[in-house]
Coordinates of C-alpha atoms and ligand atoms in Angstrom, one line a residue:
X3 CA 139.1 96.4 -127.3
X4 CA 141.5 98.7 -128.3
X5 CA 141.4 99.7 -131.9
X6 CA 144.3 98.2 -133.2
X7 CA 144.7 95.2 -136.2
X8 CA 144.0 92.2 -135.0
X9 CA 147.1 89.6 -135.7
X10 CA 144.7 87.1 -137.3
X11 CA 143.8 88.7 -140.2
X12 CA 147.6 88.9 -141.1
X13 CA 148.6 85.7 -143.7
X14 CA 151.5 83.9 -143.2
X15 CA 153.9 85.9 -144.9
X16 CA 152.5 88.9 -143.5
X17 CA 153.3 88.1 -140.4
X18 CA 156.9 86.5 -140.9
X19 CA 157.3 89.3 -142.1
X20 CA 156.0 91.1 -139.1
X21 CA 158.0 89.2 -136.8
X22 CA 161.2 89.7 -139.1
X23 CA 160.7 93.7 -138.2
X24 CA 160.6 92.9 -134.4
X25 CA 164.3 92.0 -134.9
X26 CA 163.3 88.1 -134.6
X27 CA 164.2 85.1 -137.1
X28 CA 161.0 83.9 -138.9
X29 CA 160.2 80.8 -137.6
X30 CA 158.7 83.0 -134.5
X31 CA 155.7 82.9 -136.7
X32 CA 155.2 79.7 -136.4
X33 CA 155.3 79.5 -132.9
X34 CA 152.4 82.3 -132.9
X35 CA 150.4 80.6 -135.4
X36 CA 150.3 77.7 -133.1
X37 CA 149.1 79.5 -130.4
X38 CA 146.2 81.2 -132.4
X39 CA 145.0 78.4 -134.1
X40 CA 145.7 75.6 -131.7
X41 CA 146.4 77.0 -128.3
X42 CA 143.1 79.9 -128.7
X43 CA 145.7 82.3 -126.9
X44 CA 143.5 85.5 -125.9
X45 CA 146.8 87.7 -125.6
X46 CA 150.5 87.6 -126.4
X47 CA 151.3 87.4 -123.0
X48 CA 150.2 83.8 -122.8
X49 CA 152.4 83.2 -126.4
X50 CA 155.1 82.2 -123.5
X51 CA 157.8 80.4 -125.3
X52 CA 158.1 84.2 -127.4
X53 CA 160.3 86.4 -126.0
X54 CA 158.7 89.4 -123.9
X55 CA 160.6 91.6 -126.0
X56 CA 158.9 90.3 -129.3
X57 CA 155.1 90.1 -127.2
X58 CA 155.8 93.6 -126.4
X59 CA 156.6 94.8 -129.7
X60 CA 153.7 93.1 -131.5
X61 CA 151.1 93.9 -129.2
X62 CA 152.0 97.4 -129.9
X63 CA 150.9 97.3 -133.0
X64 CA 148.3 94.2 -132.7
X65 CA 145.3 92.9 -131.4
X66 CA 145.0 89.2 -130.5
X67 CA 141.5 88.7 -131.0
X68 CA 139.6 90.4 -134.0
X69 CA 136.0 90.0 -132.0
X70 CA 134.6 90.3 -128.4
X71 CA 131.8 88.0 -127.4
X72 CA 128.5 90.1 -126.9
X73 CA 126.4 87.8 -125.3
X74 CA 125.5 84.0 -126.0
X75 CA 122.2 82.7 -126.2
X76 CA 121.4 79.0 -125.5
X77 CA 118.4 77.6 -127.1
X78 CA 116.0 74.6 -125.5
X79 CA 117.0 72.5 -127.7
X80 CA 120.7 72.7 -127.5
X81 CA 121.9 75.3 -130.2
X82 CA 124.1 78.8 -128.8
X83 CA 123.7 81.5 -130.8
X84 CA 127.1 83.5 -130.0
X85 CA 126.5 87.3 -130.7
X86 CA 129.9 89.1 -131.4
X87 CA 131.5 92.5 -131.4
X88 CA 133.1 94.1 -134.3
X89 CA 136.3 96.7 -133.5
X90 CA 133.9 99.3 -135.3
X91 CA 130.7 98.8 -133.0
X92 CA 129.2 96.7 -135.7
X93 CA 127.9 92.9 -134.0
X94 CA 127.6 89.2 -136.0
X95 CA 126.2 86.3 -135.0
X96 CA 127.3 82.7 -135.2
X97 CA 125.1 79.4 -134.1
X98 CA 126.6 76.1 -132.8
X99 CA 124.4 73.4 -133.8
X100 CA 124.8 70.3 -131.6
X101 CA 123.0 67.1 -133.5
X102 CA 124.0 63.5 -134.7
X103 CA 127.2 63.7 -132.6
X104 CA 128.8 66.6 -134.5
X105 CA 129.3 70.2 -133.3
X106 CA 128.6 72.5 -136.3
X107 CA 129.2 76.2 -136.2
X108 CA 127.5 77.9 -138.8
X109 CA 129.4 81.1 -139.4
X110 CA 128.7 84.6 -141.1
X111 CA 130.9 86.1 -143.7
X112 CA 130.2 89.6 -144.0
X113 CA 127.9 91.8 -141.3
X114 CA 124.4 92.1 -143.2
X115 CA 124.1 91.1 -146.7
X116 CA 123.1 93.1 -149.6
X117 CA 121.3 89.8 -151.9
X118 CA 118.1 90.3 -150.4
X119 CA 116.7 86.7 -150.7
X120 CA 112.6 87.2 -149.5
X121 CA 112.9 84.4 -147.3
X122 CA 116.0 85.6 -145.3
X123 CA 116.1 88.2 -142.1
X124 CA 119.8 89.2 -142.9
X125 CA 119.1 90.7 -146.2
X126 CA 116.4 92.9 -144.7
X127 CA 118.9 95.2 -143.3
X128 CA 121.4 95.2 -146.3
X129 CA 125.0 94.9 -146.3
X130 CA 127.2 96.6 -143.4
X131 CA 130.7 95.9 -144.7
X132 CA 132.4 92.5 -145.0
X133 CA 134.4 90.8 -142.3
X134 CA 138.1 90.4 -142.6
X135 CA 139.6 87.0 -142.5
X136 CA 140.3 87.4 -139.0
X137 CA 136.4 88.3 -137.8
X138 CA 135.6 85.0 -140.1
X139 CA 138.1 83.0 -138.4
X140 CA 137.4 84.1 -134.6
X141 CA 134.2 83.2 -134.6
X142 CA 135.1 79.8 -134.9
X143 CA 138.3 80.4 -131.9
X144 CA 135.8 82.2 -130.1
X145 CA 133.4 79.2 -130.4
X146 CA 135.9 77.3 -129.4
X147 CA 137.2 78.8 -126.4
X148 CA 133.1 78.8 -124.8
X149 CA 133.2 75.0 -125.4
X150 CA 134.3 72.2 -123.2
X151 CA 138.1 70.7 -124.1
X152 CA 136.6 67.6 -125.0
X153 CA 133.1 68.9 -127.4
X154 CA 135.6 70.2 -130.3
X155 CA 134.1 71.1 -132.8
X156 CA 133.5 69.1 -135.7
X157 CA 132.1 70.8 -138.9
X158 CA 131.9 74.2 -140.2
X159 CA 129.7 75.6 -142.5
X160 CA 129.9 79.2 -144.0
X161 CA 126.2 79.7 -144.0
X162 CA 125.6 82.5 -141.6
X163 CA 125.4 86.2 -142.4
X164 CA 126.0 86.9 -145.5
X165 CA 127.4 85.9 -148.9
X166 CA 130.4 84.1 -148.6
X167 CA 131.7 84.5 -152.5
X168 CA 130.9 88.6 -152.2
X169 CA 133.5 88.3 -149.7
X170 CA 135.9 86.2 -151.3
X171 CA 139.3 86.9 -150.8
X172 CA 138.9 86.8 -146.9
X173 CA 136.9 83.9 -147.2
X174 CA 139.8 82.2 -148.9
X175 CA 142.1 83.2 -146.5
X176 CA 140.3 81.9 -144.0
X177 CA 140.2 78.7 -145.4
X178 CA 143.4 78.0 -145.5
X179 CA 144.1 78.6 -142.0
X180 CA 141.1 76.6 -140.9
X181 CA 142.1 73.6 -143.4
X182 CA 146.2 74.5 -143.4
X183 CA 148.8 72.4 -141.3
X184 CA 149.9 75.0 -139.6
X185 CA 146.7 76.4 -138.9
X186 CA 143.4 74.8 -137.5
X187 CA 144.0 71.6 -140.0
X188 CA 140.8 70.8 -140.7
X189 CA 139.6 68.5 -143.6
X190 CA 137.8 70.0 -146.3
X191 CA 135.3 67.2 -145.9
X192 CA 134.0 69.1 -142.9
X193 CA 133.8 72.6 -144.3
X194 CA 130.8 74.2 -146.9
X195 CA 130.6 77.3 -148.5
X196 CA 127.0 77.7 -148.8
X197 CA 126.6 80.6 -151.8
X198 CA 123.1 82.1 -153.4
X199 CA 125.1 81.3 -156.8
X200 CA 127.5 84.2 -157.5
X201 CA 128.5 82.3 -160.8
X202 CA 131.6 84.6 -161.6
X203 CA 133.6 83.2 -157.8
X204 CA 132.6 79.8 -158.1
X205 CA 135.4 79.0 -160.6
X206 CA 137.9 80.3 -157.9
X207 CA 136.1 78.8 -154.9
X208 CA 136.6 75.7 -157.3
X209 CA 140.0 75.8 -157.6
X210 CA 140.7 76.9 -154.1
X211 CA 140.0 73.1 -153.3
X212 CA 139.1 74.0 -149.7
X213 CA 135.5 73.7 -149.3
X214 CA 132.8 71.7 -150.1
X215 CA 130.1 73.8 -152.1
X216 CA 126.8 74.2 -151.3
X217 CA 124.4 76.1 -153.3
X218 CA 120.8 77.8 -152.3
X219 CA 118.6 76.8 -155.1
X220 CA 115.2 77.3 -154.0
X221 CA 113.0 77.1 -157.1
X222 CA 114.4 74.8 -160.4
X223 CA 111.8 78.2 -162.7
X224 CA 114.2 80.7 -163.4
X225 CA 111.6 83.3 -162.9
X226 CA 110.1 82.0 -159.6
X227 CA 113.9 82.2 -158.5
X228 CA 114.3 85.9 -159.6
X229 CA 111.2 86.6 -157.4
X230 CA 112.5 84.5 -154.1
X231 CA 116.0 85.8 -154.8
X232 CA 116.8 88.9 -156.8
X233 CA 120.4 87.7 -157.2
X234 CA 119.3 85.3 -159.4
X235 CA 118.3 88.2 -162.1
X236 CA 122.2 88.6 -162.9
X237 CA 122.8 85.2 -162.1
X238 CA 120.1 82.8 -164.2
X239 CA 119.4 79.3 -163.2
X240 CA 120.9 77.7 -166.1
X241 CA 124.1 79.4 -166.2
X242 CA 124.1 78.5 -162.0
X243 CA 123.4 75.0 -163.1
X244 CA 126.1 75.1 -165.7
X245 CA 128.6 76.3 -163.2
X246 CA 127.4 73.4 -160.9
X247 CA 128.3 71.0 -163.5
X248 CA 132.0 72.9 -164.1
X249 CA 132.6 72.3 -159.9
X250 CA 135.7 69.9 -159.6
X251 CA 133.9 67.6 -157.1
X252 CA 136.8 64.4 -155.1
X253 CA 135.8 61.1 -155.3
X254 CA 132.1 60.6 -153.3
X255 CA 132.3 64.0 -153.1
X256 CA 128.8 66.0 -153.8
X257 CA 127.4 69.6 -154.0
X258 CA 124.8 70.4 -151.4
X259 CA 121.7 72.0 -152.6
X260 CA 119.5 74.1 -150.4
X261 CA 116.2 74.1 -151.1
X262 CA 114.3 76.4 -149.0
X263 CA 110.1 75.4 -148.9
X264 CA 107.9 78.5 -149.1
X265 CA 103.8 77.6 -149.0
X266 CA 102.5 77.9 -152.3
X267 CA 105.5 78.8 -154.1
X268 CA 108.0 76.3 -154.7
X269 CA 106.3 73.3 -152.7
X270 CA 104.5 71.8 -155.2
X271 CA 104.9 68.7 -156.6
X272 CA 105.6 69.4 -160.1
X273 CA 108.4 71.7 -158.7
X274 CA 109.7 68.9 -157.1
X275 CA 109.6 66.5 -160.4
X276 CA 111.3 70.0 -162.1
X277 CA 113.9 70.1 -159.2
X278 CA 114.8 66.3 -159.5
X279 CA 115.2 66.5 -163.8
X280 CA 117.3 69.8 -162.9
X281 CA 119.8 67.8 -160.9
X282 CA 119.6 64.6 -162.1
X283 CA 123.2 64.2 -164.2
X284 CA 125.3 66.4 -160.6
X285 CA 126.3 64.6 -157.8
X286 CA 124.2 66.1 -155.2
X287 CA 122.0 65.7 -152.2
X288 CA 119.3 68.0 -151.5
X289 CA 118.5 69.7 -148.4
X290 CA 114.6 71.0 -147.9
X291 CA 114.6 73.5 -145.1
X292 CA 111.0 74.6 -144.4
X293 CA 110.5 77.8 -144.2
X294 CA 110.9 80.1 -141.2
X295 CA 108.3 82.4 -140.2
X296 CA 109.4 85.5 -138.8
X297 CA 107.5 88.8 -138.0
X298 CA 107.1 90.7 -141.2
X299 CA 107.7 87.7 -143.5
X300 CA 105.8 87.9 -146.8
X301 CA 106.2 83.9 -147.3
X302 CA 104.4 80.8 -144.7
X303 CA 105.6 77.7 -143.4
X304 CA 104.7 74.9 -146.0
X305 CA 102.1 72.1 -144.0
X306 CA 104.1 69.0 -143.0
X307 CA 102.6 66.8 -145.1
X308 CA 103.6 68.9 -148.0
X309 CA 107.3 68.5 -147.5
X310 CA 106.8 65.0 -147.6
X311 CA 105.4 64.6 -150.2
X312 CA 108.3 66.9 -152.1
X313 CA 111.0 64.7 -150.7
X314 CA 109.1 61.2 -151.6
X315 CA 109.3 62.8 -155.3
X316 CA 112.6 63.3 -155.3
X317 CA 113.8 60.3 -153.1
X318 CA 111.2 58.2 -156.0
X319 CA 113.8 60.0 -158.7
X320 CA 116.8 58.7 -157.5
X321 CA 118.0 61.9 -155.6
X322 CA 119.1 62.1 -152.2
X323 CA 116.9 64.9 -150.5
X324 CA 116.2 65.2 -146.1
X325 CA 114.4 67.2 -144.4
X326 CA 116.9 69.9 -142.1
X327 CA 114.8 70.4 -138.9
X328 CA 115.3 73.7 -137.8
X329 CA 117.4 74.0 -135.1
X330 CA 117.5 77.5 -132.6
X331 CA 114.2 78.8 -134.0
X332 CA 113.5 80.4 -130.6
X333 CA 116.7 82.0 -130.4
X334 CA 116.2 83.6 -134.2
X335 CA 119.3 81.5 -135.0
X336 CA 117.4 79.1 -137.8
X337 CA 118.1 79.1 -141.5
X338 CA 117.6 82.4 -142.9
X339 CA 117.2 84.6 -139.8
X340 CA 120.5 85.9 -138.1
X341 CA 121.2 89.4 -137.4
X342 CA 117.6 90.2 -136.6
X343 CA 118.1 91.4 -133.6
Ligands
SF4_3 S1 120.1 84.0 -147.7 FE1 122.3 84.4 -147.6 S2 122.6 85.5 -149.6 FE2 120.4 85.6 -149.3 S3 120.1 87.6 -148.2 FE3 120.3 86.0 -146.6 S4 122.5 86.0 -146.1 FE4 122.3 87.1 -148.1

């Protein structure tokens, strides 16, 4: 791909605008958005109710698409783990997650991740750059285009490389073309942000309205946390908790908390009594995730029986907890382990 801008990472004023300098009256951008976020136009020469003159002139300057697919790998039990190019030689991974009737494309925000969470393959290698809103929002066009016309997708949840709220302005912009009218016109009821707890974005995430939050708890002992998660050491469980409580949440609305099981360290059951009486007065439902061994990993797999038990504590206290079975584990595209190839 030549190196040139892609189009999508242009808001909508940017690119009235950029359509105004082609000589063309602004609506024009409408017409283009609709082809991007509806009609998954690869190139301007398919944008063919634009003139040639304006498809000329723009892809002079432009891109269409911000990624190329790499490769995509399908998994036995349904899950494709799509691995795409960045411009700059750079690759990210996304992983469509077929179950319950729903088509979920978990998505990464930023190439690598510098918050280093033990249990987590992408913050082995550290933090490459963040993605611009158009590298975001192709994944999910690119998705789409490699599906079948009728299997749209149905959710989307920002829980793939990297921290979403390090990233946040293109994050943002990318959810309002994903949830906008003129854009993919989504509901927010089918979008999470999944953050590590970056407490000084989630008033903004907040007040962007677009997303429901989900938050990767992990331990309810502040120090445990700091030991699974180092981001927690500038970031301390009660102030995350606070900040939890602050979240504007809609009607029957609820935060998503991730809680993932690591043998021996946050399994037990006075954790999860601690984790229930740390919840207790949000709105919330809790999802235990055992962990995912991968070569090198300093934490185990927590026996089955275990994470019963855990979620028969916290079901017994009133709080809505399942069990997310890993999906893709063969194809390194489970919780916690993209970009490890
Ligand atoms: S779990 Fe998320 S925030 Fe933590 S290192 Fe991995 S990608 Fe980064």
């Amino acid at each position: 791909m030549e190196n040139k801008e892609s189009i999508k990472n242009l808001t909508p004023e940017d690119l009235r605008e950029a359509v105004k300098s082609c000589g063309e009256p602004a609506f024009r951008a409408k017409q283009i958005e609709r082809w991007l976020w509806r009609g998954l136009a690869g190139s301007f020469d398919e944008m063919t109710d634009l003139s040639k003159g304006l498809r000329e002139k723009l892809g002079q300057t432009h891109n269409v698409d911000a990624l190329t697919l790499d490769k995509e790998i399908k998994s036995s039990d349904g899950s494709r783990k799509f691995i795409f190019n960045l411009y700059d030689g750079a690759k990210i991974e996304s992983v469509l997650i077929p179950a319950d009737g729903l088509r979920t494309l978990c998505v990464s925000s930023q190439c690598g991740c510098a918050l280093a969470c033990g249990f987590c393959l992408t913050g082995r290698r550290g933090l490459i750059r963040n993605l611009t809103a158009g590298e975001i929002l192709d994944q999910i066009i690119l998705a789409r285009r490699a599906l079948r016309p009728d299997d749209a997708l149905t959710n989307i949840v920002m829980m793939g490389m990297g921290e979403p709220l390090m990233n946040f302005d293109s994050v943002a912009q990318a959810l309002k073309v994903i949830t906008g009218e003129s854009g993919m016109g989504m509901s927010y009821r089918r979008i999470t942000v999944s953050t590590s707890g970056i407490i000084r974005k989630m008033g903004d995430f907040g007040r962007l309205g677009l997303a429901k939050l989900a938050v990767s708890l992990n331990s309810p002992d502040n120090e445990i946390r700091s030991q699974i998660m180092p981001v927690n050491k500038k970031n301390p469980l009660p102030d995350l908790m606070a900040a939890c409580r602050r979240h504007p949440l809609r009607p029957r609305e609820r935060i998503t908390f991730e809680y993932v099981m690591l043998d021996g360290v946050n399994d037990a059951e006075s954790d999860a009594r601690a984790l229930a009486a740390l919840v207790a007065d949000i709105p919330c439902k809790i999802n235990l995730i055992p962990f995912n061994e991968f070569p090198g990993a300093k934490y185990r797999t927590p026996p089955g029986d275990r994470v019963d038990r855990f979620r028969r504590v916290l079901l017994n206290n009133n709080i809505d907890a399942l069990v997310r079975q890993s999906r893709g584990a063969d194809i390194s595209a489970a919780c916690g382990c993209l970009g490890g190839e």
